[in-house]
């Protein structure tokens, strides 16, 4: 969507504050011995507390409040009986609807003791998101975001997942522009517009450039030894720095 008035701006910011709060609480709660469904229940209770609705659940019938992906799972992991163990890399992706507006965010943590490669992977993915957002302004080429994400990934010895992407958001979970990929798609001539609301989410990985759907019909998995990190913000495009709706410090 494109922000058209103060109500739109306030709506996106309110939804963004909620998913940021839930994301941060879930990431802080990750510990060895808990199951992914127990972690998801934390997110579900918080969404209910804030009066928000799980976006993947209402949009697609997803069997969880949030997506939780562990180790070889890159994205869209279904919460269940899987036990989180020491050394695991855990991604939490939270999206929700509140008062007619949607926001989407995500983050990745490593359960101590952290392998150096996993810690570096998370660090590099955060840097890639920051670099992409630095170029996310009105008039900028959408493929420039992918160009800088891939540059950061390569400089740290990682790959990018080419079949996962960011997207427009606002009145629905997924809107135009779809396909904000983590590499430079030279055929993509689109440019960002003033007031546009987008979710930017780089996926950096250790081995794979593609992921495939698991037997559950939801979870996306790469090579068994592949590890992936994802960080995501919902932002509003301006002529300068974007307004980040899902910043941690924006949560009251």
Short mmCIF file of C-alpha atoms in Angstrom, two decimals:
data_model
loop_
_atom_site.label_atom_id
_atom_site.label_comp_id
_atom_site.label_asym_id
_atom_site.label_seq_id
_atom_site.Cartn_x
_atom_site.Cartn_y
_atom_site.Cartn_z
CA UNK A 1 0.00 0.00 0.00
CA UNK A 2 0.93 3.65 -0.20
CA UNK A 3 0.42 5.90 2.80
CA UNK A 4 -2.28 8.40 1.89
CA UNK A 5 -3.12 10.08 5.19
CA UNK A 6 -2.31 10.25 8.90
CA UNK A 7 -4.65 7.34 9.63
CA UNK A 8 -2.64 5.11 7.30
CA UNK A 9 0.63 6.17 8.92
CA UNK A 10 -0.69 5.62 12.43
CA UNK A 11 -2.19 2.27 11.45
CA UNK A 12 1.07 0.88 10.07
CA UNK A 13 3.05 2.19 13.03
CA UNK A 14 0.64 0.64 15.54
CA UNK A 15 0.74 -2.74 13.80
CA UNK A 16 4.52 -2.46 13.57
CA UNK A 17 4.91 -1.79 17.29
CA UNK A 18 2.86 -4.85 18.11
CA UNK A 19 4.79 -7.31 15.94
CA UNK A 20 8.09 -5.85 17.12
CA UNK A 21 7.05 -6.38 20.72
CA UNK A 22 6.06 -9.98 20.00
CA UNK A 23 9.23 -10.66 17.99
CA UNK A 24 11.49 -9.37 20.75
CA UNK A 25 9.65 -11.26 23.49
CA UNK A 26 9.84 -14.52 21.56
CA UNK A 27 13.52 -14.16 20.71
CA UNK A 28 14.30 -13.36 24.35
CA UNK A 29 12.37 -16.46 25.47
CA UNK A 30 14.28 -18.96 23.31
CA UNK A 31 16.05 -21.52 25.48
CA UNK A 32 17.17 -25.15 25.30
CA UNK A 33 14.50 -27.69 26.14
CA UNK A 34 11.47 -25.73 24.99
CA UNK A 35 9.47 -26.83 21.97
CA UNK A 36 8.72 -24.58 19.05
CA UNK A 37 5.00 -24.78 19.82
CA UNK A 38 5.70 -23.52 23.35
CA UNK A 39 7.59 -20.60 21.84
CA UNK A 40 4.72 -19.98 19.43
CA UNK A 41 2.23 -19.92 22.31
CA UNK A 42 4.15 -16.99 23.80
CA UNK A 43 3.66 -15.11 20.55
CA UNK A 44 0.02 -16.11 20.26
CA UNK A 45 -0.84 -14.92 23.76
CA UNK A 46 0.88 -11.59 23.16
CA UNK A 47 -0.92 -11.04 19.87
CA UNK A 48 -4.21 -11.73 21.65
CA UNK A 49 -3.23 -9.36 24.47
CA UNK A 50 -2.68 -6.55 21.98
CA UNK A 51 -5.87 -7.30 20.07
CA UNK A 52 -3.97 -8.32 16.93
CA UNK A 53 -4.49 -11.33 14.68
CA UNK A 54 -1.83 -13.64 13.27
CA UNK A 55 -1.46 -12.66 9.61
CA UNK A 56 -0.38 -16.05 8.19
CA UNK A 57 -3.21 -17.72 10.07
CA UNK A 58 -5.98 -15.44 8.77
CA UNK A 59 -4.49 -15.03 5.28
CA UNK A 60 -3.39 -18.59 4.51
CA UNK A 61 -4.66 -20.86 7.27
CA UNK A 62 -1.13 -21.35 8.65
CA UNK A 63 -1.10 -23.87 11.54
CA UNK A 64 0.54 -21.55 14.05
CA UNK A 65 0.52 -17.98 15.29
CA UNK A 66 4.06 -17.33 14.07
CA UNK A 67 6.66 -19.01 11.85
CA UNK A 68 9.55 -20.62 13.75
CA UNK A 69 12.40 -22.12 11.74
CA UNK A 70 15.27 -24.08 13.29
CA UNK A 71 18.64 -25.05 11.78
CA UNK A 72 18.02 -26.60 8.33
CA UNK A 73 14.60 -24.89 8.18
CA UNK A 74 14.97 -21.57 6.38
CA UNK A 75 11.47 -20.11 6.64
CA UNK A 76 7.78 -20.75 7.33
CA UNK A 77 8.57 -23.35 9.97
CA UNK A 78 5.44 -24.83 11.57
CA UNK A 79 5.49 -24.73 15.39
CA UNK A 80 5.30 -28.20 16.85
CA UNK A 81 7.01 -30.80 19.02
CA UNK A 82 10.54 -30.00 17.87
CA UNK A 83 12.75 -29.34 20.91
CA UNK A 84 15.16 -26.40 20.71
CA UNK A 85 18.67 -27.47 21.67
CA UNK A 86 21.89 -25.72 22.66
CA UNK A 87 23.70 -24.42 19.58
CA UNK A 88 20.55 -24.24 17.43
CA UNK A 89 19.95 -21.27 15.18
CA UNK A 90 16.33 -20.15 15.57
CA UNK A 91 14.37 -17.77 13.37
CA UNK A 92 11.12 -16.15 14.45
CA UNK A 93 8.90 -14.44 11.87
CA UNK A 94 5.95 -12.47 13.23
CA UNK A 95 3.27 -10.83 11.11
CA UNK A 96 -0.09 -9.58 12.26
CA UNK A 97 -3.15 -7.52 11.44
CA UNK A 98 -4.36 -4.78 13.75
CA UNK A 99 -7.30 -2.49 12.99
CA UNK A 100 -7.08 -3.25 9.28
CA UNK A 101 -3.32 -2.78 8.86
CA UNK A 102 -0.58 -5.41 8.55
CA UNK A 103 3.08 -5.44 9.61
CA UNK A 104 5.74 -8.13 9.27
CA UNK A 105 9.07 -8.62 11.03
CA UNK A 106 11.59 -11.28 11.92
CA UNK A 107 14.84 -12.03 13.69
CA UNK A 108 17.29 -14.85 14.32
CA UNK A 109 19.18 -15.94 17.44
CA UNK A 110 21.68 -18.66 18.22
CA UNK A 111 21.12 -20.68 21.39
CA UNK A 112 24.37 -20.69 23.44
CA UNK A 113 26.94 -22.01 23.00
CA UNK A 114 26.99 -20.40 19.57
CA UNK A 115 29.19 -21.69 16.77
CA UNK A 116 31.28 -18.85 15.37
CA UNK A 117 29.84 -19.41 11.88
CA UNK A 118 26.26 -19.07 13.13
CA UNK A 119 27.03 -15.90 15.05
CA UNK A 120 28.73 -14.43 12.00
CA UNK A 121 25.77 -15.43 9.85
CA UNK A 122 23.37 -13.51 12.10
CA UNK A 123 25.70 -10.52 12.22
CA UNK A 124 26.09 -10.41 8.45
CA UNK A 125 22.33 -10.68 7.90
CA UNK A 126 21.70 -7.73 10.21
CA UNK A 127 24.31 -5.75 8.29
CA UNK A 128 22.66 -6.72 5.00
CA UNK A 129 19.27 -5.46 6.20
CA UNK A 130 20.79 -2.20 7.42
CA UNK A 131 22.58 -1.72 4.11
CA UNK A 132 19.41 -2.36 2.12
CA UNK A 133 17.40 0.06 4.22
CA UNK A 134 20.06 2.74 3.74
CA UNK A 135 19.23 2.64 0.01
CA UNK A 136 15.46 2.28 0.44
CA UNK A 137 14.16 5.70 -0.55
CA UNK A 138 11.73 7.14 -3.05
CA UNK A 139 13.03 6.80 -6.61
CA UNK A 140 15.59 4.10 -5.78
CA UNK A 141 15.66 0.96 -7.90
CA UNK A 142 14.15 -2.01 -6.12
CA UNK A 143 16.94 -4.24 -7.43
CA UNK A 144 19.47 -2.02 -5.65
CA UNK A 145 18.28 -3.49 -2.36
CA UNK A 146 19.13 -6.97 -3.60
CA UNK A 147 22.46 -5.76 -4.95
CA UNK A 148 23.64 -4.48 -1.57
CA UNK A 149 22.27 -7.49 0.31
CA UNK A 150 24.21 -9.90 -1.90
CA UNK A 151 27.33 -7.74 -1.66
CA UNK A 152 27.26 -7.92 2.14
CA UNK A 153 26.61 -11.66 2.04
CA UNK A 154 29.54 -12.35 -0.26
CA UNK A 155 31.88 -10.12 1.72
CA UNK A 156 31.25 -12.35 4.76
CA UNK A 157 31.47 -15.64 2.88
CA UNK A 158 27.74 -16.37 2.70
CA UNK A 159 25.15 -16.92 -0.01
CA UNK A 160 21.63 -15.53 -0.41
CA UNK A 161 18.44 -17.53 -0.85
CA UNK A 162 17.17 -16.60 -4.28
CA UNK A 163 13.64 -18.00 -4.05
CA UNK A 164 12.59 -16.10 -0.91
CA UNK A 165 11.84 -12.38 -1.02
CA UNK A 166 10.45 -9.30 0.65
CA UNK A 167 7.19 -7.74 -0.46
CA UNK A 168 4.75 -4.90 -0.24
CA UNK A 169 2.44 -4.88 2.78
CA UNK A 170 -0.23 -2.74 4.39
CA UNK A 171 -3.87 -3.64 3.85
CA UNK A 172 -2.87 -7.26 3.18
CA UNK A 173 0.09 -9.36 4.26
CA UNK A 174 1.46 -9.60 0.72
CA UNK A 175 0.95 -6.77 -1.76
CA UNK A 176 2.81 -5.21 -4.63
CA UNK A 177 5.70 -4.87 -5.04
CA UNK A 178 6.24 -8.61 -4.67
CA UNK A 179 9.63 -10.20 -5.26
CA UNK A 180 12.00 -7.85 -3.41
CA UNK A 181 14.80 -10.38 -3.73
CA UNK A 182 18.18 -10.63 -1.98
CA UNK A 183 20.19 -10.35 -5.19
CA UNK A 184 20.29 -7.93 -8.12
CA UNK A 185 17.60 -8.95 -10.59
CA UNK A 186 18.70 -6.98 -13.66
CA UNK A 187 15.33 -7.45 -15.36
CA UNK A 188 13.52 -5.70 -12.49
CA UNK A 189 13.09 -2.06 -13.56
CA UNK A 190 10.74 -1.05 -10.74
CA UNK A 191 11.46 1.85 -8.42
CA UNK A 192 10.32 2.60 -4.91
CA UNK A 193 7.62 5.24 -4.52
CA UNK A 194 7.06 7.85 -1.84
CA UNK A 195 4.85 6.50 0.93
CA UNK A 196 5.11 2.88 -0.19
CA UNK A 197 5.04 0.29 2.60
CA UNK A 198 7.35 -2.69 2.14
CA UNK A 199 8.79 -5.57 4.15
CA UNK A 200 12.52 -6.01 3.52
CA UNK A 201 13.87 -9.41 4.59
CA UNK A 202 17.29 -10.65 3.53
CA UNK A 203 17.92 -14.39 3.84
CA UNK A 204 21.62 -15.27 4.11
CA UNK A 205 22.75 -18.89 4.13
CA UNK A 206 25.85 -21.01 4.56
CA UNK A 207 25.42 -23.47 1.66
CA UNK A 208 22.22 -23.07 -0.36
CA UNK A 209 20.80 -20.57 -2.80
CA UNK A 210 17.43 -22.36 -3.06
CA UNK A 211 15.04 -23.92 -0.57
CA UNK A 212 12.25 -26.44 -1.08
CA UNK A 213 8.91 -27.14 0.56
CA UNK A 214 8.93 -29.86 3.20
CA UNK A 215 6.38 -32.64 3.52
CA UNK A 216 4.24 -30.52 5.87
CA UNK A 217 3.41 -28.22 2.95
CA UNK A 218 4.72 -25.10 4.71
CA UNK A 219 8.30 -25.31 5.98
CA UNK A 220 11.04 -24.35 3.52
CA UNK A 221 14.24 -26.37 3.84
CA UNK A 222 17.65 -26.36 2.18
CA UNK A 223 20.55 -28.80 2.48
CA UNK A 224 20.49 -30.67 5.84
CA UNK A 225 23.69 -28.87 6.87
CA UNK A 226 22.56 -25.47 5.62
CA UNK A 227 21.94 -22.70 8.12
CA UNK A 228 19.97 -19.56 7.36
CA UNK A 229 19.43 -16.25 9.10
CA UNK A 230 16.67 -13.74 8.37
CA UNK A 231 16.03 -10.27 9.72
CA UNK A 232 13.03 -8.27 8.57
CA UNK A 233 11.52 -4.84 9.00
CA UNK A 234 8.34 -3.25 7.73
CA UNK A 235 9.24 0.24 6.50
CA UNK A 236 7.61 3.27 4.92
CA UNK A 237 9.47 4.83 2.01
CA UNK A 238 10.36 8.54 2.22
CA UNK A 239 12.69 10.83 0.30
CA UNK A 240 15.35 10.09 2.93
CA UNK A 241 15.73 7.32 5.48
CA UNK A 242 12.70 5.02 5.60
CA UNK A 243 10.42 5.04 8.61
CA UNK A 244 11.00 1.70 10.32
CA UNK A 245 7.68 0.59 11.78
CA UNK A 246 9.11 -2.49 13.51
CA UNK A 247 12.07 -1.02 15.38
CA UNK A 248 12.52 -2.42 18.89
CA UNK A 249 12.87 0.99 20.50
CA UNK A 250 9.55 2.08 18.95
CA UNK A 251 7.69 -0.29 21.26
CA UNK A 252 6.21 1.28 24.35
#
